[in-house]
Amino acid sequence: MFHFRGPSPNFGDELNAWLWPKLIPDLLDDDPAVRFLGIGSILFDTFDPAVLKVVFGAGFGGYTAAPRLDPSWFVYFVRGPRTAFALGLKSGFGLGDSATLIRAARPPAVPKRYRAAFVPHWESLVYGAWPAAAARAGLHLIDVRWPVDTVLDHMLASEVLICEAMHGAIVADALRIPWIAVDPLMRVNQAKWHDWADSLGLELRMAELRPSAWLERARQLVQCDRARLRWVSYQGLKLEGRLNGPWIRDAAGSLARAAQCEPQLSSDSAIERVTDTMLGHLRQLSAGRHLRSRR
């Protein structure tokens, strides 16, 4: 199993280690000849060509060039039709994000404890001041760096989720928790949202989110220049917390406005169709269809 691990744990990526041992425990091993690519924007062009890459719902994020799909790739489905297009696949391969299969390993229900909660992107938690901004807006904050079980408990305990973290919305939609999307502060993350939404026929309504710290704003301004982004991020963390008062007030106002938006959910028929099709692919995966195709 391959998944992204950055400097901070991230709920969407760590879902791989939580979900797949529950659904396909007998398939996961340490065989270096096969890579399982499940949840995340992990379709890179840097994988060893000698290794079999089994794609089960992963997406293309544009962090590298799109991989060329030769016989070392076996694709069950990808995150959405935009990923399918980038990889030269038919649109039908863009079934959806495989985190949707949390419906097949549903965590236990919990009583509702929070009227509304905010789920920021992990980078926003590192470079912003979102605990203070969420508190000022009267919202509970769910930290995507917490363990998966803790994040799920807080999500299920919330009546509505305001999500900058895409997998906050994906899991909320799968578990039928109404959600409100906010435009990611780092616009490079926006295309992923539409890739997933297109797979469910969703027309996203994204509320505006304002930066909660001057460092977040600085990162926005240089986000297309990776060298400058690294320099600004490193230097800015040395001054963490200074001069953030006005930014926190502005961010809290944008959060409060977002919380007034009408929540979204995909249709029951769409989520059930996608789930049933994914479960069919899961049975094919368990039967080793990808391995038989190489014989």
PDB file of N, CA, C and O in Angstrom, residues 37-44 55-63 65-69 73 75-98 166-167 170 189-199:
ATOM      1  N   LEU A  37      -2.579   1.750  -4.987  1.00  0.00           N
ATOM      2  CA  LEU A  37      -2.775   3.197  -4.939  1.00  0.00           C
ATOM      3  C   LEU A  37      -4.255   3.472  -4.721  1.00  0.00           C
ATOM      4  O   LEU A  37      -5.052   3.417  -5.652  1.00  0.00           O
ATOM      5  N   GLY A  38      -4.613   3.757  -3.475  1.00  0.00           N
ATOM      6  CA  GLY A  38      -6.005   3.930  -3.104  1.00  0.00           C
ATOM      7  C   GLY A  38      -6.416   5.390  -2.998  1.00  0.00           C
ATOM      8  O   GLY A  38      -6.784   6.014  -3.988  1.00  0.00           O
ATOM      9  N   ILE A  39      -6.330   5.946  -1.793  1.00  0.00           N
ATOM     10  CA  ILE A  39      -6.851   7.282  -1.525  1.00  0.00           C
ATOM     11  C   ILE A  39      -5.735   8.318  -1.634  1.00  0.00           C
ATOM     12  O   ILE A  39      -4.661   8.140  -1.067  1.00  0.00           O
ATOM     13  N   GLY A  40      -6.002   9.397  -2.374  1.00  0.00           N
ATOM     14  CA  GLY A  40      -5.046  10.500  -2.436  1.00  0.00           C
ATOM     15  C   GLY A  40      -4.675  10.876  -3.856  1.00  0.00           C
ATOM     16  O   GLY A  40      -4.923  10.131  -4.813  1.00  0.00           O
ATOM     17  N   SER A  41      -4.054  12.054  -3.976  1.00  0.00           N
ATOM     18  CA  SER A  41      -3.561  12.532  -5.283  1.00  0.00           C
ATOM     19  C   SER A  41      -2.154  11.983  -5.484  1.00  0.00           C
ATOM     20  O   SER A  41      -1.150  12.691  -5.374  1.00  0.00           O
ATOM     21  N   ILE A  42      -2.071  10.694  -5.778  1.00  0.00           N
ATOM     22  CA  ILE A  42      -0.798   9.977  -5.751  1.00  0.00           C
ATOM     23  C   ILE A  42      -0.470   9.310  -7.082  1.00  0.00           C
ATOM     24  O   ILE A  42       0.368   8.401  -7.134  1.00  0.00           O
ATOM     25  N   LEU A  43      -1.089   9.784  -8.154  1.00  0.00           N
ATOM     26  CA  LEU A  43      -0.767   9.221  -9.471  1.00  0.00           C
ATOM     27  C   LEU A  43       0.372  10.026 -10.085  1.00  0.00           C
ATOM     28  O   LEU A  43       0.178  10.958 -10.850  1.00  0.00           O
ATOM     29  N   PHE A  44       1.583   9.652  -9.685  1.00  0.00           N
ATOM     30  CA  PHE A  44       2.800  10.328 -10.113  1.00  0.00           C
ATOM     31  C   PHE A  44       3.407   9.616 -11.328  1.00  0.00           C
ATOM     32  O   PHE A  44       3.062   8.480 -11.640  1.00  0.00           O
ATOM     33  N   VAL A  55      -4.341   0.759  -9.361  1.00  0.00           N
ATOM     34  CA  VAL A  55      -5.017   2.024  -9.035  1.00  0.00           C
ATOM     35  C   VAL A  55      -6.460   1.740  -8.650  1.00  0.00           C
ATOM     36  O   VAL A  55      -7.223   1.167  -9.420  1.00  0.00           O
ATOM     37  N   PHE A  56      -6.815   2.187  -7.443  1.00  0.00           N
ATOM     38  CA  PHE A  56      -8.144   1.907  -6.909  1.00  0.00           C
ATOM     39  C   PHE A  56      -8.718   3.195  -6.304  1.00  0.00           C
ATOM     40  O   PHE A  56      -8.884   3.327  -5.104  1.00  0.00           O
ATOM     41  N   GLY A  57      -8.978   4.169  -7.201  1.00  0.00           N
ATOM     42  CA  GLY A  57      -9.637   5.396  -6.765  1.00  0.00           C
ATOM     43  C   GLY A  57      -8.734   6.578  -6.540  1.00  0.00           C
ATOM     44  O   GLY A  57      -9.200   7.639  -6.118  1.00  0.00           O
ATOM     45  N   ALA A  58      -7.441   6.444  -6.802  1.00  0.00           N
ATOM     46  CA  ALA A  58      -6.515   7.560  -6.601  1.00  0.00           C
ATOM     47  C   ALA A  58      -6.760   8.647  -7.646  1.00  0.00           C
ATOM     48  O   ALA A  58      -7.419   8.436  -8.666  1.00  0.00           O
ATOM     49  N   GLY A  59      -6.194   9.835  -7.382  1.00  0.00           N
ATOM     50  CA  GLY A  59      -6.384  10.962  -8.279  1.00  0.00           C
ATOM     51  C   GLY A  59      -5.069  11.534  -8.769  1.00  0.00           C
ATOM     52  O   GLY A  59      -4.003  11.263  -8.213  1.00  0.00           O
ATOM     53  N   PHE A  60      -5.170  12.345  -9.821  1.00  0.00           N
ATOM     54  CA  PHE A  60      -4.018  13.071 -10.352  1.00  0.00           C
ATOM     55  C   PHE A  60      -4.075  14.494  -9.816  1.00  0.00           C
ATOM     56  O   PHE A  60      -5.083  15.186  -9.971  1.00  0.00           O
ATOM     57  N   GLY A  61      -2.998  14.926  -9.160  1.00  0.00           N
ATOM     58  CA  GLY A  61      -2.972  16.243  -8.550  1.00  0.00           C
ATOM     59  C   GLY A  61      -2.154  17.273  -9.281  1.00  0.00           C
ATOM     60  O   GLY A  61      -2.143  18.444  -8.907  1.00  0.00           O
ATOM     61  N   GLY A  62      -1.425  16.858 -10.318  1.00  0.00           N
ATOM     62  CA  GLY A  62      -0.600  17.794 -11.063  1.00  0.00           C
ATOM     63  C   GLY A  62       0.736  18.098 -10.409  1.00  0.00           C
ATOM     64  O   GLY A  62       1.417  19.040 -10.810  1.00  0.00           O
ATOM     65  N   TYR A  63       1.130  17.301  -9.423  1.00  0.00           N
ATOM     66  CA  TYR A  63       2.409  17.545  -8.742  1.00  0.00           C
ATOM     67  C   TYR A  63       3.594  17.091  -9.590  1.00  0.00           C
ATOM     68  O   TYR A  63       4.711  17.558  -9.415  1.00  0.00           O
ATOM     69  N   ALA A  65       4.256  15.346 -13.871  1.00  0.00           N
ATOM     70  CA  ALA A  65       3.539  15.095 -15.123  1.00  0.00           C
ATOM     71  C   ALA A  65       2.628  13.885 -14.932  1.00  0.00           C
ATOM     72  O   ALA A  65       2.847  13.051 -14.039  1.00  0.00           O
ATOM     73  N   ALA A  66       1.596  13.793 -15.750  1.00  0.00           N
ATOM     74  CA  ALA A  66       0.700  12.636 -15.670  1.00  0.00           C
ATOM     75  C   ALA A  66       1.468  11.376 -16.055  1.00  0.00           C
ATOM     76  O   ALA A  66       2.273  11.391 -16.996  1.00  0.00           O
ATOM     77  N   PRO A  67       1.265  10.285 -15.327  1.00  0.00           N
ATOM     78  CA  PRO A  67       1.960   9.052 -15.686  1.00  0.00           C
ATOM     79  C   PRO A  67       1.466   8.504 -17.026  1.00  0.00           C
ATOM     80  O   PRO A  67       0.311   8.709 -17.401  1.00  0.00           O
ATOM     81  N   ARG A  68       2.353   7.847 -17.727  1.00  0.00           N
ATOM     82  CA  ARG A  68       1.972   7.178 -18.971  1.00  0.00           C
ATOM     83  C   ARG A  68       1.548   5.760 -18.615  1.00  0.00           C
ATOM     84  O   ARG A  68       2.330   4.994 -18.031  1.00  0.00           O
ATOM     85  N   LEU A  69       0.329   5.401 -18.953  1.00  0.00           N
ATOM     86  CA  LEU A  69      -0.227   4.122 -18.524  1.00  0.00           C
ATOM     87  C   LEU A  69       0.214   3.003 -19.469  1.00  0.00           C
ATOM     88  O   LEU A  69      -0.426   2.732 -20.478  1.00  0.00           O
ATOM     89  N   TRP A  73       0.681  -0.630 -15.268  1.00  0.00           N
ATOM     90  CA  TRP A  73      -0.422  -0.003 -14.546  1.00  0.00           C
ATOM     91  C   TRP A  73      -1.692  -0.829 -14.767  1.00  0.00           C
ATOM     92  O   TRP A  73      -2.003  -1.219 -15.892  1.00  0.00           O
ATOM     93  N   VAL A  75      -5.680  -0.233 -13.817  1.00  0.00           N
ATOM     94  CA  VAL A  75      -6.609   0.754 -13.261  1.00  0.00           C
ATOM     95  C   VAL A  75      -7.997   0.143 -13.106  1.00  0.00           C
ATOM     96  O   VAL A  75      -8.629  -0.237 -14.100  1.00  0.00           O
ATOM     97  N   TYR A  76      -8.463   0.048 -11.868  1.00  0.00           N
ATOM     98  CA  TYR A  76      -9.862  -0.303 -11.616  1.00  0.00           C
ATOM     99  C   TYR A  76     -10.739   0.925 -11.825  1.00  0.00           C
ATOM    100  O   TYR A  76     -11.714   0.885 -12.557  1.00  0.00           O
ATOM    101  N   PHE A  77     -10.388   2.034 -11.159  1.00  0.00           N
ATOM    102  CA  PHE A  77     -11.091   3.304 -11.346  1.00  0.00           C
ATOM    103  C   PHE A  77     -10.247   4.409 -10.720  1.00  0.00           C
ATOM    104  O   PHE A  77      -9.316   4.138  -9.943  1.00  0.00           O
ATOM    105  N   VAL A  78     -10.559   5.652 -11.082  1.00  0.00           N
ATOM    106  CA  VAL A  78      -9.838   6.805 -10.541  1.00  0.00           C
ATOM    107  C   VAL A  78     -10.830   7.776  -9.900  1.00  0.00           C
ATOM    108  O   VAL A  78     -12.045   7.579  -9.956  1.00  0.00           O
ATOM    109  N   ARG A  79     -10.310   8.829  -9.285  1.00  0.00           N
ATOM    110  CA  ARG A  79     -11.115   9.712  -8.433  1.00  0.00           C
ATOM    111  C   ARG A  79     -12.256  10.414  -9.170  1.00  0.00           C
ATOM    112  O   ARG A  79     -13.313  10.684  -8.601  1.00  0.00           O
ATOM    113  N   GLY A  80     -12.055  10.741 -10.433  1.00  0.00           N
ATOM    114  CA  GLY A  80     -13.097  11.457 -11.151  1.00  0.00           C
ATOM    115  C   GLY A  80     -12.768  11.566 -12.621  1.00  0.00           C
ATOM    116  O   GLY A  80     -11.681  11.176 -13.079  1.00  0.00           O
ATOM    117  N   PRO A  81     -13.692  12.114 -13.409  1.00  0.00           N
ATOM    118  CA  PRO A  81     -13.482  12.195 -14.859  1.00  0.00           C
ATOM    119  C   PRO A  81     -12.330  13.106 -15.250  1.00  0.00           C
ATOM    120  O   PRO A  81     -11.749  12.912 -16.323  1.00  0.00           O
ATOM    121  N   ARG A  82     -11.963  14.072 -14.428  1.00  0.00           N
ATOM    122  CA  ARG A  82     -10.826  14.930 -14.774  1.00  0.00           C
ATOM    123  C   ARG A  82      -9.518  14.166 -14.664  1.00  0.00           C
ATOM    124  O   ARG A  82      -8.609  14.351 -15.476  1.00  0.00           O
ATOM    125  N   THR A  83      -9.402  13.306 -13.654  1.00  0.00           N
ATOM    126  CA  THR A  83      -8.226  12.434 -13.575  1.00  0.00           C
ATOM    127  C   THR A  83      -8.220  11.470 -14.753  1.00  0.00           C
ATOM    128  O   THR A  83      -7.164  11.226 -15.367  1.00  0.00           O
ATOM    129  N   ALA A  84      -9.385  10.899 -15.081  1.00  0.00           N
ATOM    130  CA  ALA A  84      -9.456   9.971 -16.219  1.00  0.00           C
ATOM    131  C   ALA A  84      -8.972  10.654 -17.493  1.00  0.00           C
ATOM    132  O   ALA A  84      -8.182  10.077 -18.267  1.00  0.00           O
ATOM    133  N   PHE A  85      -9.395  11.887 -17.715  1.00  0.00           N
ATOM    134  CA  PHE A  85      -8.972  12.625 -18.903  1.00  0.00           C
ATOM    135  C   PHE A  85      -7.465  12.850 -18.898  1.00  0.00           C
ATOM    136  O   PHE A  85      -6.790  12.677 -19.931  1.00  0.00           O
ATOM    137  N   ALA A  86      -6.912  13.239 -17.758  1.00  0.00           N
ATOM    138  CA  ALA A  86      -5.471  13.503 -17.670  1.00  0.00           C
ATOM    139  C   ALA A  86      -4.652  12.260 -17.982  1.00  0.00           C
ATOM    140  O   ALA A  86      -3.534  12.359 -18.504  1.00  0.00           O
ATOM    141  N   LEU A  87      -5.205  11.077 -17.675  1.00  0.00           N
ATOM    142  CA  LEU A  87      -4.481   9.825 -17.886  1.00  0.00           C
ATOM    143  C   LEU A  87      -4.833   9.160 -19.215  1.00  0.00           C
ATOM    144  O   LEU A  87      -4.328   8.084 -19.526  1.00  0.00           O
ATOM    145  N   GLY A  88      -5.694   9.797 -20.003  1.00  0.00           N
ATOM    146  CA  GLY A  88      -6.075   9.225 -21.285  1.00  0.00           C
ATOM    147  C   GLY A  88      -7.027   8.064 -21.174  1.00  0.00           C
ATOM    148  O   GLY A  88      -7.095   7.208 -22.077  1.00  0.00           O
ATOM    149  N   LEU A  89      -7.824   8.022 -20.088  1.00  0.00           N
ATOM    150  CA  LEU A  89      -8.798   6.961 -19.887  1.00  0.00           C
ATOM    151  C   LEU A  89     -10.189   7.434 -20.303  1.00  0.00           C
ATOM    152  O   LEU A  89     -10.466   8.630 -20.330  1.00  0.00           O
ATOM    153  N   LYS A  90     -11.075   6.507 -20.557  1.00  0.00           N
ATOM    154  CA  LYS A  90     -12.470   6.857 -20.803  1.00  0.00           C
ATOM    155  C   LYS A  90     -13.068   7.427 -19.524  1.00  0.00           C
ATOM    156  O   LYS A  90     -12.696   7.049 -18.411  1.00  0.00           O
ATOM    157  N   SER A  91     -14.044   8.323 -19.678  1.00  0.00           N
ATOM    158  CA  SER A  91     -14.607   9.029 -18.526  1.00  0.00           C
ATOM    159  C   SER A  91     -15.228   8.078 -17.513  1.00  0.00           C
ATOM    160  O   SER A  91     -15.286   8.380 -16.315  1.00  0.00           O
ATOM    161  N   GLY A  92     -15.680   6.910 -17.971  1.00  0.00           N
ATOM    162  CA  GLY A  92     -16.285   5.949 -17.057  1.00  0.00           C
ATOM    163  C   GLY A  92     -15.336   5.451 -15.983  1.00  0.00           C
ATOM    164  O   GLY A  92     -15.783   4.953 -14.942  1.00  0.00           O
ATOM    165  N   PHE A  93     -14.043   5.559 -16.228  1.00  0.00           N
ATOM    166  CA  PHE A  93     -13.074   5.167 -15.196  1.00  0.00           C
ATOM    167  C   PHE A  93     -13.080   6.154 -14.033  1.00  0.00           C
ATOM    168  O   PHE A  93     -12.586   5.837 -12.955  1.00  0.00           O
ATOM    169  N   GLY A  94     -13.611   7.355 -14.237  1.00  0.00           N
ATOM    170  CA  GLY A  94     -13.637   8.363 -13.177  1.00  0.00           C
ATOM    171  C   GLY A  94     -14.784   8.140 -12.222  1.00  0.00           C
ATOM    172  O   GLY A  94     -15.663   8.996 -12.051  1.00  0.00           O
ATOM    173  N   LEU A  95     -14.792   7.006 -11.555  1.00  0.00           N
ATOM    174  CA  LEU A  95     -15.921   6.580 -10.727  1.00  0.00           C
ATOM    175  C   LEU A  95     -16.055   7.402  -9.454  1.00  0.00           C
ATOM    176  O   LEU A  95     -17.162   7.732  -9.030  1.00  0.00           O
ATOM    177  N   GLY A  96     -14.940   7.729  -8.802  1.00  0.00           N
ATOM    178  CA  GLY A  96     -15.033   8.472  -7.554  1.00  0.00           C
ATOM    179  C   GLY A  96     -13.865   8.179  -6.643  1.00  0.00           C
ATOM    180  O   GLY A  96     -13.031   7.306  -6.909  1.00  0.00           O
ATOM    181  N   ASP A  97     -13.798   8.911  -5.550  1.00  0.00           N
ATOM    182  CA  ASP A  97     -12.735   8.734  -4.561  1.00  0.00           C
ATOM    183  C   ASP A  97     -13.040   7.500  -3.720  1.00  0.00           C
ATOM    184  O   ASP A  97     -14.137   7.342  -3.185  1.00  0.00           O
ATOM    185  N   SER A  98     -12.047   6.626  -3.562  1.00  0.00           N
ATOM    186  CA  SER A  98     -12.315   5.362  -2.866  1.00  0.00           C
ATOM    187  C   SER A  98     -12.512   5.531  -1.369  1.00  0.00           C
ATOM    188  O   SER A  98     -12.898   4.571  -0.691  1.00  0.00           O
ATOM    189  N   MET A 166     -10.644  18.485   1.541  1.00  0.00           N
ATOM    190  CA  MET A 166     -11.517  17.777   0.608  1.00  0.00           C
ATOM    191  C   MET A 166     -12.019  16.458   1.181  1.00  0.00           C
ATOM    192  O   MET A 166     -13.196  16.103   1.018  1.00  0.00           O
ATOM    193  N   HIS A 167     -11.161  15.709   1.856  1.00  0.00           N
ATOM    194  CA  HIS A 167     -11.616  14.424   2.372  1.00  0.00           C
ATOM    195  C   HIS A 167     -12.541  14.587   3.570  1.00  0.00           C
ATOM    196  O   HIS A 167     -13.246  13.634   3.933  1.00  0.00           O
ATOM    197  N   ILE A 170     -15.632  14.547   1.414  1.00  0.00           N
ATOM    198  CA  ILE A 170     -15.853  13.233   0.804  1.00  0.00           C
ATOM    199  C   ILE A 170     -16.399  12.249   1.829  1.00  0.00           C
ATOM    200  O   ILE A 170     -17.382  11.527   1.575  1.00  0.00           O
ATOM    201  N   ASN A 189      -5.274  23.222  -4.823  1.00  0.00           N
ATOM    202  CA  ASN A 189      -6.097  22.123  -4.325  1.00  0.00           C
ATOM    203  C   ASN A 189      -7.521  22.141  -4.875  1.00  0.00           C
ATOM    204  O   ASN A 189      -8.293  21.215  -4.617  1.00  0.00           O
ATOM    205  N   GLN A 190      -7.881  23.171  -5.622  1.00  0.00           N
ATOM    206  CA  GLN A 190      -9.260  23.321  -6.062  1.00  0.00           C
ATOM    207  C   GLN A 190      -9.670  22.282  -7.104  1.00  0.00           C
ATOM    208  O   GLN A 190     -10.786  21.746  -7.066  1.00  0.00           O
ATOM    209  N   ALA A 191      -8.775  21.972  -8.048  1.00  0.00           N
ATOM    210  CA  ALA A 191      -9.133  21.054  -9.140  1.00  0.00           C
ATOM    211  C   ALA A 191      -9.525  19.679  -8.617  1.00  0.00           C
ATOM    212  O   ALA A 191     -10.391  19.006  -9.186  1.00  0.00           O
ATOM    213  N   LYS A 192      -8.908  19.254  -7.514  1.00  0.00           N
ATOM    214  CA  LYS A 192      -9.236  17.942  -6.944  1.00  0.00           C
ATOM    215  C   LYS A 192     -10.704  17.882  -6.519  1.00  0.00           C
ATOM    216  O   LYS A 192     -11.378  16.857  -6.699  1.00  0.00           O
ATOM    217  N   TRP A 193     -11.171  18.971  -5.924  1.00  0.00           N
ATOM    218  CA  TRP A 193     -12.564  19.020  -5.486  1.00  0.00           C
ATOM    219  C   TRP A 193     -13.504  18.774  -6.669  1.00  0.00           C
ATOM    220  O   TRP A 193     -14.460  17.990  -6.573  1.00  0.00           O
ATOM    221  N   HIS A 194     -13.263  19.458  -7.771  1.00  0.00           N
ATOM    222  CA  HIS A 194     -14.157  19.331  -8.918  1.00  0.00           C
ATOM    223  C   HIS A 194     -14.041  17.954  -9.562  1.00  0.00           C
ATOM    224  O   HIS A 194     -15.031  17.433 -10.098  1.00  0.00           O
ATOM    225  N   ASP A 195     -12.868  17.369  -9.525  1.00  0.00           N
ATOM    226  CA  ASP A 195     -12.673  16.013 -10.038  1.00  0.00           C
ATOM    227  C   ASP A 195     -13.599  15.050  -9.310  1.00  0.00           C
ATOM    228  O   ASP A 195     -14.355  14.276  -9.929  1.00  0.00           O
ATOM    229  N   TRP A 196     -13.579  15.117  -7.967  1.00  0.00           N
ATOM    230  CA  TRP A 196     -14.446  14.244  -7.161  1.00  0.00           C
ATOM    231  C   TRP A 196     -15.918  14.600  -7.357  1.00  0.00           C
ATOM    232  O   TRP A 196     -16.760  13.717  -7.559  1.00  0.00           O
ATOM    233  N   ALA A 197     -16.252  15.882  -7.301  1.00  0.00           N
ATOM    234  CA  ALA A 197     -17.652  16.301  -7.402  1.00  0.00           C
ATOM    235  C   ALA A 197     -18.271  15.866  -8.721  1.00  0.00           C
ATOM    236  O   ALA A 197     -19.440  15.446  -8.773  1.00  0.00           O
ATOM    237  N   ASP A 198     -17.502  15.949  -9.804  1.00  0.00           N
ATOM    238  CA  ASP A 198     -18.025  15.543 -11.118  1.00  0.00           C
ATOM    239  C   ASP A 198     -18.433  14.078 -11.126  1.00  0.00           C
ATOM    240  O   ASP A 198     -19.372  13.689 -11.841  1.00  0.00           O
ATOM    241  N   SER A 199     -17.734  13.253 -10.335  1.00  0.00           N
ATOM    242  CA  SER A 199     -18.054  11.823 -10.325  1.00  0.00           C
ATOM    243  C   SER A 199     -19.432  11.555  -9.726  1.00  0.00           C
ATOM    244  O   SER A 199     -20.035  10.508  -9.983  1.00  0.00           O
TER     245      SER A 199
END
